XYZ file of C-alpha atoms in Angstrom:
681
model
C -0.192 -0.174 -0.171
C 2.748 2.766 1.023
C 4.582 1.631 -2.330
C 1.512 2.475 -4.115
C 0.549 5.687 -2.926
C 4.655 6.571 -3.458
C 3.966 5.992 -7.181
C 0.689 7.551 -7.018
C 2.471 10.666 -5.407
C 5.281 10.868 -8.013
C 2.778 10.800 -11.483
C 0.848 13.520 -9.577
C 3.426 15.890 -9.171
C 4.601 14.955 -12.812
C 1.040 15.850 -14.425
C 1.445 19.098 -12.337
C 4.605 20.096 -13.973
C 3.450 18.993 -17.355
C 0.329 21.093 -16.987
C 2.582 24.134 -15.785
C 4.606 23.557 -18.672
C 1.981 23.301 -20.909
C 0.315 26.077 -19.332
C 3.167 28.450 -20.069
C 3.973 27.338 -23.487
C -0.125 28.288 -24.236
C 0.539 31.376 -22.816
C 3.537 31.873 -24.703
C 2.006 31.091 -28.091
C -0.638 33.257 -27.088
C 1.479 36.177 -26.218
C 3.221 35.684 -29.513
C -0.062 35.878 -31.507
C -1.104 38.549 -29.664
C 2.124 40.606 -30.213
C 1.609 39.927 -33.791
C -2.017 41.104 -34.156
C -1.172 44.151 -32.397
C 1.666 44.608 -34.571
C -0.119 43.730 -37.817
C -3.285 45.980 -36.615
C -1.352 49.211 -35.170
C 2.117 49.121 -35.489
C 2.358 47.937 -38.934
C -0.879 49.290 -40.205
C -0.244 52.262 -42.400
C 2.365 49.862 -44.384
C 0.216 46.938 -44.584
C -2.558 48.913 -45.251
C -1.084 50.963 -48.495
C 0.433 47.425 -49.701
C -3.130 45.767 -49.529
C -4.681 48.906 -51.406
C -1.847 48.331 -54.185
C -2.544 45.038 -54.392
C -6.131 45.605 -54.718
C -5.244 48.715 -57.427
C -3.236 48.604 -60.648
C -2.189 51.517 -62.687
C -2.825 50.834 -66.521
C -1.050 53.303 -68.830
C -3.009 54.301 -72.043
C -0.565 55.540 -74.830
C -0.943 58.829 -76.493
C -2.100 59.343 -80.079
C 0.816 60.276 -82.062
C 0.956 63.790 -83.554
C -0.054 64.164 -87.215
C 2.091 65.017 -89.991
C 1.135 67.142 -92.735
C 2.356 69.043 -95.959
C 2.281 72.680 -96.353
C -1.260 72.896 -97.884
C -2.601 70.182 -95.001
C -2.294 66.930 -97.009
C -1.781 64.038 -94.655
C 1.513 62.462 -94.754
C 1.100 60.513 -91.295
C -1.444 60.135 -89.060
C -2.691 57.704 -86.267
C -6.103 55.627 -86.203
C -7.768 53.179 -84.081
C -7.076 49.515 -84.542
C -8.810 46.664 -82.597
C -5.951 44.009 -81.515
C -6.156 40.577 -79.813
C -3.228 40.225 -77.035
C -2.509 37.703 -74.657
C -1.190 38.344 -71.181
C 1.595 35.479 -70.850
C 1.395 34.943 -67.071
C -2.144 34.204 -66.929
C -1.444 31.513 -69.741
C -0.312 27.738 -69.398
C -0.041 26.544 -73.143
C 0.674 29.482 -75.409
C 0.654 27.112 -78.832
C -2.811 25.141 -77.757
C -4.111 28.696 -77.020
C -3.258 30.224 -80.301
C -4.667 27.069 -82.093
C -7.998 27.545 -80.280
C -8.105 31.147 -81.395
C -7.740 30.374 -84.915
C -11.041 28.543 -84.862
C -12.664 31.860 -83.984
C -10.642 34.521 -86.167
C -7.763 33.936 -88.526
C -4.555 34.189 -87.350
C -1.631 33.750 -90.180
C 1.982 32.147 -89.658
C 3.607 35.049 -90.121
C 1.543 36.924 -87.518
C 2.385 33.764 -84.930
C 6.333 34.023 -85.623
C 5.692 38.099 -84.676
C 4.030 36.849 -81.818
C 6.609 34.767 -80.537
C 9.300 37.179 -81.109
C 7.775 39.739 -79.156
C 7.024 37.366 -76.494
C 10.500 36.667 -76.039
C 11.238 40.079 -75.188
C 7.773 41.068 -73.250
C 7.300 41.388 -69.639
C 5.429 38.482 -68.003
C 2.376 40.370 -66.799
C 2.712 42.570 -70.115
C 0.177 41.936 -72.927
C 1.705 41.064 -76.063
C -0.143 41.392 -79.412
C -1.038 38.378 -81.400
C -3.594 39.638 -83.936
C -4.022 43.299 -85.249
C -6.191 44.822 -87.697
C -9.178 43.322 -86.155
C -12.555 43.745 -88.380
C -16.010 44.802 -86.383
C -16.924 41.268 -87.500
C -14.137 39.577 -85.663
C -13.990 41.584 -82.739
C -18.075 40.815 -82.190
C -17.262 37.133 -82.847
C -14.459 37.139 -80.376
C -16.351 39.086 -77.790
C -19.137 36.610 -77.984
C -16.300 33.701 -77.071
C -14.499 35.509 -74.561
C -15.107 33.596 -71.897
C -13.390 30.670 -73.449
C -9.807 32.346 -73.263
C -8.700 33.521 -70.067
C -5.619 35.757 -70.183
C -6.774 37.172 -74.016
C -8.161 40.444 -74.440
C -9.546 42.627 -77.152
C -8.189 45.864 -77.202
C -7.976 49.176 -79.160
C -4.394 50.922 -79.782
C -3.221 53.671 -81.918
C -1.757 52.582 -85.297
C 0.429 54.529 -87.768
C -0.266 55.130 -91.160
C 1.689 56.719 -94.183
C -1.069 57.289 -96.873
C 1.441 58.733 -99.497
C 3.457 55.330 -99.658
C 6.883 55.848 -100.741
C 6.646 59.400 -101.708
C 8.683 61.541 -99.376
C 9.239 58.269 -97.188
C 12.895 59.865 -96.279
C 12.247 62.711 -94.726
C 9.035 61.507 -93.173
C 10.905 58.540 -92.113
C 8.659 55.771 -89.974
C 8.215 54.353 -86.727
C 9.018 50.943 -85.156
C 9.161 48.789 -82.187
C 11.248 50.182 -79.527
C 14.483 48.001 -79.374
C 17.024 47.522 -76.176
C 19.028 50.691 -77.643
C 15.947 52.470 -77.576
C 15.210 51.328 -74.069
C 18.717 52.467 -72.847
C 18.730 55.832 -74.396
C 15.454 56.214 -72.658
C 16.254 55.527 -69.341
C 19.400 57.670 -69.912
C 17.107 60.496 -70.676
C 14.938 59.764 -67.907
C 11.808 59.084 -70.213
C 11.015 55.626 -69.442
C 7.824 56.680 -67.806
C 6.801 58.728 -71.235
C 6.594 55.494 -72.901
C 4.773 53.216 -70.317
C 2.005 51.659 -72.564
C 3.782 52.604 -75.875
C 6.015 49.882 -77.851
C 6.630 51.897 -80.902
C 9.188 54.925 -81.543
C 10.441 57.281 -84.034
C 13.067 55.727 -86.155
C 14.033 57.735 -89.029
C 13.332 61.038 -90.866
C 10.561 63.530 -89.128
C 9.464 60.588 -86.873
C 13.040 60.409 -85.036
C 13.785 63.944 -85.101
C 10.699 65.305 -83.566
C 10.109 62.236 -81.541
C 9.462 63.992 -78.155
C 6.867 66.361 -79.936
C 5.315 63.691 -81.800
C 4.857 61.329 -79.116
C 2.746 63.172 -76.144
C 2.595 61.914 -72.782
C 0.803 58.552 -71.384
C -2.233 58.405 -69.422
C -3.463 56.103 -66.637
C -6.369 54.002 -65.428
C -6.526 53.251 -61.669
C -8.483 49.799 -61.905
C -9.648 47.541 -59.090
C -8.489 44.111 -59.326
C -9.882 40.866 -57.973
C -7.648 38.319 -56.302
C -7.604 36.307 -59.282
C -6.124 39.047 -61.157
C -8.967 40.383 -63.332
C -10.044 43.905 -63.498
C -13.260 44.615 -61.569
C -13.766 48.599 -62.472
C -11.971 51.941 -63.131
C -11.663 53.841 -60.002
C -9.906 56.953 -62.010
C -8.770 57.917 -65.073
C -6.361 60.533 -66.452
C -6.355 60.936 -69.961
C -3.418 60.815 -72.132
C -1.948 64.091 -73.886
C -1.924 63.869 -77.823
C 1.609 64.549 -79.347
C 1.880 67.968 -81.357
C 0.998 67.803 -84.923
C 3.290 69.084 -87.520
C 2.817 71.243 -90.538
C 5.580 70.574 -92.608
C 7.232 73.401 -95.393
C 7.090 70.528 -98.141
C 4.446 71.020 -101.180
C 3.507 67.186 -101.743
C 2.597 68.188 -105.394
C 6.058 69.606 -106.167
C 7.518 66.679 -104.431
C 5.613 64.307 -106.386
C 6.337 65.811 -109.611
C 9.834 65.700 -108.741
C 10.095 62.267 -107.766
C 7.931 61.332 -111.168
C 11.076 62.794 -112.843
C 13.371 60.361 -111.143
C 10.983 57.449 -111.439
C 10.073 57.130 -114.780
C 8.699 53.696 -115.484
C 10.912 53.366 -118.707
C 14.166 54.761 -117.279
C 14.502 54.601 -113.341
C 17.031 57.141 -111.933
C 18.796 56.993 -109.062
C 19.727 60.705 -107.253
C 18.699 63.177 -105.081
C 17.010 66.825 -105.406
C 16.382 69.502 -102.671
C 14.451 72.481 -103.504
C 14.756 75.433 -100.788
C 13.176 78.920 -100.598
C 16.243 81.002 -100.147
C 14.086 83.529 -97.696
C 12.644 81.269 -95.203
C 14.738 78.253 -95.553
C 11.664 75.773 -95.847
C 12.480 73.028 -97.920
C 10.050 72.588 -100.642
C 11.033 69.490 -102.047
C 13.281 66.535 -100.681
C 13.827 63.877 -103.335
C 15.702 60.351 -102.858
C 15.438 58.089 -105.483
C 14.509 55.186 -105.016
C 12.443 55.285 -102.715
C 10.727 52.752 -100.053
C 7.313 52.321 -98.518
C 7.447 53.273 -94.623
C 4.186 51.324 -94.086
C 6.573 48.086 -94.290
C 8.238 48.986 -90.775
C 5.140 49.897 -88.509
C 4.655 46.312 -86.908
C 8.072 45.269 -88.157
C 9.228 44.297 -91.390
C 9.262 40.897 -92.698
C 12.385 39.006 -93.879
C 11.365 39.190 -97.557
C 10.717 42.834 -97.921
C 13.896 43.671 -95.378
C 16.047 41.382 -98.104
C 14.756 43.214 -100.912
C 15.544 46.447 -99.613
C 18.800 46.012 -97.786
C 20.528 44.036 -100.621
C 19.165 46.076 -103.687
C 22.050 47.701 -105.102
C 20.179 50.923 -105.930
C 20.116 51.474 -102.018
C 16.677 52.592 -101.548
C 17.232 52.690 -97.661
C 19.933 55.650 -98.061
C 18.754 58.938 -97.375
C 20.766 60.646 -100.311
C 20.636 64.065 -99.808
C 21.892 63.990 -96.384
C 23.775 60.745 -96.287
C 25.469 60.546 -99.783
C 28.402 62.459 -100.612
C 29.798 63.384 -103.886
C 32.540 65.700 -105.424
C 30.074 68.299 -106.967
C 31.947 69.216 -109.743
C 31.539 72.568 -111.694
C 28.578 73.481 -109.735
C 31.355 74.334 -107.290
C 32.804 77.057 -109.477
C 30.354 79.912 -108.649
C 31.405 79.622 -105.132
C 35.630 79.799 -105.824
C 34.736 82.725 -107.845
C 33.108 84.502 -105.377
C 35.717 83.523 -102.893
C 38.464 84.922 -105.115
C 36.671 88.295 -105.603
C 35.918 88.559 -101.739
C 39.726 87.632 -101.277
C 40.859 89.910 -103.479
C 42.696 87.345 -105.592
C 41.884 87.963 -108.748
C 39.394 90.584 -110.385
C 36.127 89.840 -112.559
C 37.654 91.574 -115.406
C 41.113 89.796 -115.560
C 41.440 87.977 -118.686
C 43.280 84.511 -118.203
C 45.089 82.586 -121.375
C 43.441 79.372 -121.384
C 45.066 77.112 -124.184
C 43.168 74.142 -123.399
C 44.982 73.232 -120.159
C 46.572 74.670 -116.605
C 50.643 73.870 -116.442
C 51.964 73.744 -112.571
C 54.781 72.107 -111.409
C 55.428 70.312 -114.998
C 52.219 68.774 -114.981
C 49.228 69.774 -117.330
C 45.678 69.771 -116.019
C 43.452 70.169 -118.897
C 40.147 71.485 -119.685
C 36.920 68.830 -120.177
C 36.809 67.854 -123.442
C 40.057 69.452 -124.311
C 38.466 72.459 -125.034
C 40.284 75.655 -125.663
C 38.735 79.000 -124.903
C 41.604 81.585 -125.326
C 41.600 84.478 -123.010
C 38.726 83.972 -120.489
C 37.203 86.431 -117.606
C 35.302 85.551 -114.683
C 32.279 85.428 -116.563
C 33.142 83.997 -119.452
C 34.680 81.015 -117.127
C 31.580 80.119 -115.462
C 29.329 80.576 -118.679
C 31.374 78.014 -120.533
C 33.010 76.282 -117.451
C 36.547 76.704 -118.437
C 38.885 74.447 -116.073
C 41.951 76.344 -116.703
C 40.811 79.699 -115.214
C 39.479 77.564 -112.363
C 42.549 75.327 -112.143
C 44.896 78.770 -111.979
C 42.656 80.013 -108.984
C 43.523 77.218 -106.736
C 46.925 78.169 -105.961
C 46.235 81.973 -105.741
C 43.478 80.950 -103.360
C 44.970 78.282 -101.031
C 43.017 75.610 -99.718
C 42.677 77.236 -96.307
C 41.314 80.264 -97.316
C 38.784 78.401 -99.826
C 37.923 76.168 -96.886
C 37.121 78.975 -94.528
C 35.292 80.905 -97.094
C 32.714 77.951 -98.495
C 31.999 76.643 -95.060
C 29.975 79.895 -94.509
C 27.711 78.563 -97.234
C 26.813 75.545 -95.602
C 29.594 73.254 -96.947
C 31.595 70.729 -95.131
C 29.518 71.388 -92.312
C 26.217 70.158 -90.703
C 23.649 72.548 -92.395
C 20.906 72.155 -89.639
C 18.285 70.716 -91.355
C 15.861 69.003 -89.061
C 16.695 65.429 -90.087
C 18.662 62.742 -88.133
C 21.797 61.431 -89.537
C 23.053 64.343 -91.441
C 26.640 63.816 -92.665
C 29.588 66.822 -92.597
C 30.775 65.574 -95.940
C 34.629 66.951 -96.594
C 35.608 70.525 -97.271
C 39.329 69.570 -97.590
C 42.119 72.024 -95.768
C 45.514 71.270 -94.192
C 44.300 70.678 -90.683
C 41.713 68.108 -92.082
C 44.130 66.002 -94.105
C 46.503 66.085 -90.696
C 43.449 64.528 -88.667
C 42.411 62.105 -91.980
C 45.679 60.379 -92.477
C 48.090 58.528 -90.141
C 51.197 58.483 -92.448
C 53.017 61.499 -91.518
C 53.834 61.740 -95.805
C 50.360 61.970 -96.388
C 49.453 64.354 -93.966
C 51.284 67.352 -95.974
C 49.129 69.352 -98.089
C 50.484 70.231 -101.625
C 49.546 73.114 -103.580
C 48.828 71.028 -106.529
C 45.921 69.250 -104.456
C 44.212 72.550 -104.218
C 43.795 72.761 -108.350
C 41.616 69.899 -108.243
C 39.552 71.231 -105.228
C 39.050 74.300 -106.996
C 36.955 72.717 -109.741
C 34.989 70.796 -107.359
C 37.233 67.452 -107.170
C 39.943 66.190 -105.485
C 39.123 65.481 -101.546
C 35.728 67.311 -101.878
C 33.003 64.973 -100.918
C 29.829 66.945 -99.951
C 25.803 66.484 -99.737
C 23.264 67.685 -102.181
C 21.764 69.421 -99.041
C 24.754 71.272 -98.678
C 24.769 72.484 -102.453
C 20.926 73.267 -102.137
C 21.581 75.096 -99.285
C 24.959 77.103 -100.318
C 22.713 78.075 -103.657
C 19.959 79.111 -101.377
C 22.370 81.219 -99.342
C 23.807 82.827 -102.692
C 20.533 83.497 -103.965
C 19.260 85.429 -100.431
C 22.885 87.390 -101.062
C 24.475 85.613 -97.818
C 21.552 85.508 -95.695
C 21.665 82.384 -94.006
C 18.571 80.928 -93.127
C 18.563 77.592 -91.409
C 16.763 74.715 -93.632
C 14.213 73.064 -92.189
C 11.391 70.723 -93.355
C 8.833 71.442 -90.260
C 7.536 74.928 -90.444
C 5.023 74.602 -87.474
C 4.341 72.575 -84.454
C 0.183 72.690 -83.283
C -0.590 71.870 -80.188
C -3.933 69.542 -80.789
C -5.645 70.631 -77.468
C -4.928 74.139 -77.521
C -4.839 74.475 -81.008
C -1.684 77.211 -80.731
C 1.197 76.560 -83.022
C 4.782 77.402 -82.978
C 6.892 78.704 -86.084
C 9.999 76.271 -86.064
C 12.580 78.666 -87.932
C 11.780 82.653 -87.561
C 14.910 84.654 -88.242
C 18.329 84.203 -90.057
C 21.330 82.326 -88.217
C 24.096 84.663 -89.809
C 24.451 86.908 -92.763
C 28.196 86.119 -94.665
C 29.397 90.338 -95.371
C 29.435 89.899 -99.464
C 29.722 93.167 -101.566
C 26.769 93.519 -104.017
C 29.375 94.309 -106.938
C 30.725 90.900 -106.527
C 27.376 88.771 -106.349
C 26.328 90.782 -109.231
C 29.129 89.306 -111.122
C 28.515 86.088 -110.175
C 24.780 85.888 -110.527
C 25.287 88.106 -114.345
C 27.606 84.917 -115.374
C 25.163 82.247 -113.926
C 21.957 83.795 -115.573
C 24.193 83.751 -118.804
C 24.603 79.737 -118.344
C 20.848 79.835 -118.870
C 20.496 82.109 -121.879
C 23.591 81.476 -123.740
C 25.743 78.873 -121.727
C 25.918 75.133 -120.798
C 22.110 75.112 -120.225
C 20.953 77.572 -122.673
C 18.658 74.771 -124.852
C 17.036 73.479 -121.526
C 15.877 77.043 -120.341
C 14.935 78.431 -124.214
C 11.234 79.701 -123.785
C 11.089 80.160 -120.083
C 8.650 83.064 -118.826
C 11.318 83.735 -116.031
C 15.101 84.352 -115.901
C 16.993 81.804 -113.922
C 20.509 81.509 -112.674
C 22.502 77.989 -112.446
C 25.535 75.871 -113.234
C 25.565 72.459 -114.662
C 28.000 70.057 -113.641
C 28.867 66.478 -114.189
C 31.045 64.340 -111.633
C 33.218 61.618 -112.631
C 33.156 57.874 -110.804
C 36.114 56.074 -112.118
C 39.866 56.629 -113.139
C 40.844 56.784 -116.821
C 44.270 56.146 -116.203
C 45.180 58.407 -119.088
C 42.767 57.129 -121.708
C 39.671 58.880 -123.334
C 36.365 58.684 -121.664
C 33.705 56.558 -123.557
C 30.558 56.185 -122.216
C 29.168 53.776 -124.970
C 31.768 51.165 -123.835
C 31.209 51.279 -119.931
C 28.553 50.158 -117.416
C 25.923 52.170 -116.927
C 27.321 52.528 -113.407
C 30.435 53.533 -114.119
C 28.748 56.678 -116.121
C 29.347 60.100 -115.128
C 26.800 61.513 -112.373
C 24.966 64.730 -113.626
C 24.204 67.716 -111.530
C 22.577 71.221 -111.596
C 22.519 73.901 -109.066
C 20.344 77.431 -109.612
C 17.582 79.724 -108.590
C 14.627 81.382 -110.017
C 13.193 84.213 -110.705
C 17.068 86.096 -110.584
C 15.463 89.572 -109.746
C 13.436 87.691 -106.824
C 14.539 84.284 -105.832
C 11.493 82.185 -104.628
C 13.110 78.865 -105.202
C 16.765 77.208 -105.198
C 17.310 73.601 -106.262
C 20.038 71.463 -106.348
C 20.203 67.794 -107.876
C 22.389 64.673 -108.690
C 21.330 61.771 -111.278
C 23.730 59.012 -110.374
C 25.196 57.738 -113.662
C 23.346 60.197 -115.590
C 26.092 61.611 -117.781
C 26.149 65.441 -118.351
C 24.320 67.731 -116.170
C 22.892 69.680 -118.979
C 21.491 66.873 -120.837
C 20.094 64.918 -117.671
C 20.050 67.469 -114.251
C 19.267 70.595 -115.780
C 15.821 69.549 -117.555
C 14.887 68.282 -114.165
C 15.502 71.672 -112.458
C 13.855 73.522 -115.337
C 10.600 71.395 -114.906
C 10.543 72.172 -111.053
C 11.042 75.874 -111.567
C 8.201 75.833 -114.192
C 5.879 74.092 -111.933
C 6.665 76.475 -108.286
C 6.767 79.321 -110.858
C 3.505 78.690 -112.442
C 0.741 81.362 -112.080
C -1.994 78.498 -111.884
C -0.144 76.377 -109.007
C -2.170 76.613 -105.705
C -0.728 78.835 -103.504
C -0.908 78.405 -99.741
C -0.578 81.868 -97.737
C 3.493 81.787 -96.884
C 4.307 81.770 -93.003
C 0.841 81.149 -91.870
C -0.442 78.350 -89.578
C -4.118 77.817 -90.215
C -4.381 76.923 -86.365
C -2.809 80.613 -85.511
C -5.342 83.536 -85.031
C -3.961 86.505 -86.688
C -2.485 88.466 -83.686
C -0.320 85.262 -83.186
C 0.901 85.149 -86.566
C 1.963 88.841 -86.325
C 3.726 87.949 -83.557
C 5.615 84.914 -84.780
C 6.197 85.598 -88.887
C 9.715 86.192 -89.698
C 10.128 89.591 -91.173
C 13.543 89.040 -93.263
C 14.109 91.378 -96.129
C 16.649 90.080 -98.596
C 17.561 92.960 -101.081
C 17.307 91.431 -104.724
C 20.368 91.985 -106.984
C 19.525 92.842 -110.675
C 22.016 90.599 -112.830
C 23.880 92.242 -115.413
C 23.174 91.368 -118.965
C 25.126 88.162 -120.000
C 28.144 88.411 -122.505
C 26.960 88.109 -126.376
C 28.663 86.557 -128.980
C 29.430 83.510 -126.872
C 30.843 81.209 -129.470
C 32.758 78.615 -127.330
C 30.076 76.940 -125.774
C 30.404 73.013 -124.721
C 28.618 70.542 -122.301
C 29.974 70.736 -118.855
C 31.352 67.057 -118.362
C 33.688 67.978 -115.174
C 33.467 66.223 -111.781
C 33.893 63.493 -109.542
C 32.557 61.374 -106.957
C 33.283 59.591 -103.582
C 32.835 56.203 -105.515
C 35.901 54.044 -105.166
C 36.483 54.160 -108.814
C 36.892 57.583 -108.887
C 38.534 59.193 -111.679
C 40.038 62.494 -111.873
C 41.437 64.273 -115.009
C 43.265 66.831 -112.974
C 45.932 64.655 -112.407
C 47.647 63.996 -116.035
C 48.177 65.299 -118.849
C 46.331 62.913 -120.967
C 42.757 62.601 -120.118
């Protein structure tokens, strides 16, 4: 009995200890639970409440409408329209391939669209939506809406889509948009613009679309959406509307643009080349031709491989923006500027007659006239009219390359003209400093006087753009007033309807003596009356001034040039520069026809037709400097007031007996031939 009582007492104590330990453990657990409840309900309430609210709400970006682009007359060149799309959120889909096959039962989806979708899917955010099909019709949209309950993670959305209704016309200056690349993302992050592109997957890539991207893009809006635990939207709580991008009114006249493009794109004999027309008083680019061209609509949703190969591999280089990216020695079209430099720098007077036996001899070497022509005693007027190489050869050593460089750069040669397009090349306007930097071999860094001889006739190291030649021609026509060339005339705010003019005043004025300008303009006028372009401009109801030029593309190595025996792509390039009317210039033109032959035969006729169109009294005229979105008071404040004094040229010389086509020039082609380097051409 005693033993049993002792054992029972021990068991009781153990039970009591266990109960006490269990009680303390339970109290401890309840203490932790109470503490956590207090922490969640009191200490961390604010932060957790905000997190819960964020989980309940989602900010959805709304892409802005991209601004429209119109020509000077209001003709639409680029616009945005609403398009229905079918989009998939990858995070909500288990088997994408199976889902696409199910979608194909409802709406047609091509294999190309599937491939594009998978490319987009590879770089998309897990919770972002990816387009699988666009350009959904109303019937297809209604059909999908009726079956949408079957497709979790798939939605029908509306987006803004870019369209270029003019197709290939003016494609290089308008440019195009494309999907935002990794390089674009890096740029946006660097500039702190990532937030501006939420909900947007395209950006300007080329042309005006790229250079005015910030103005065209606009600012995104936002929707505050309440979502369920499964992630599906329940209702929109708040909305901030997007701000559309500015509309752009260009200086381009689409009628002139298409007419000039047609001169290059004749179906029977299409030509490669470039043309730029500028209004001298304002700097407005009236036409901008790069032939051949391309259709920018191909790039909107990503160009397919077949079309890309067709464009990229073409030997005609349709993607090359020739007016600002193609560089050429401009041949004899450079001569008026060289002559003006000689007058302004006091190197030679206009009346001085220089013997022209058909060649210029320097350092024991003869540099011959084009066509081996002989002109006899020649003054400056005659030298420009007949395009005497000998006369300008002799000016080279007198001017010196550095003085010629410093004078010509004022007109826009050898620098970016400032035109509002991306990718403009500086070209090469040679100088002693340029040569020291261009060559690594110390022996080649030395400038030789004989090299200036070639430079003085627009050859040698000269490699300039057609935009530079057009701008220089416009500055010459405006008597030295440098208006920055521009394609965008007005920026219009689509909400306030207020417009801002892009260029209002000259950048600078070159101090040129009026008597020197009269000499050059008189000679250039004679070119169209009795000189190398006389037959082209016969019968014109206006007086124009100009200069023909021919750029050579391979080395003759002492032999004579015979176009009939050469491949077409080795023929000379044809150039022309000029302005009209002479007494009050309204248009200045520069152009090149690649492998076209003589400038007088091929390039000058194009310029004549451009002048005829623009100066025709029956052409529809849009009020100059006026935006239709600006009231009269605003217009009065912002319109440019630039007075350019007109100079009346002297009458051209009579009895010009020796007038030949101008076939002197060169290009940056690797096969460049230079007839100034040897006695025999």
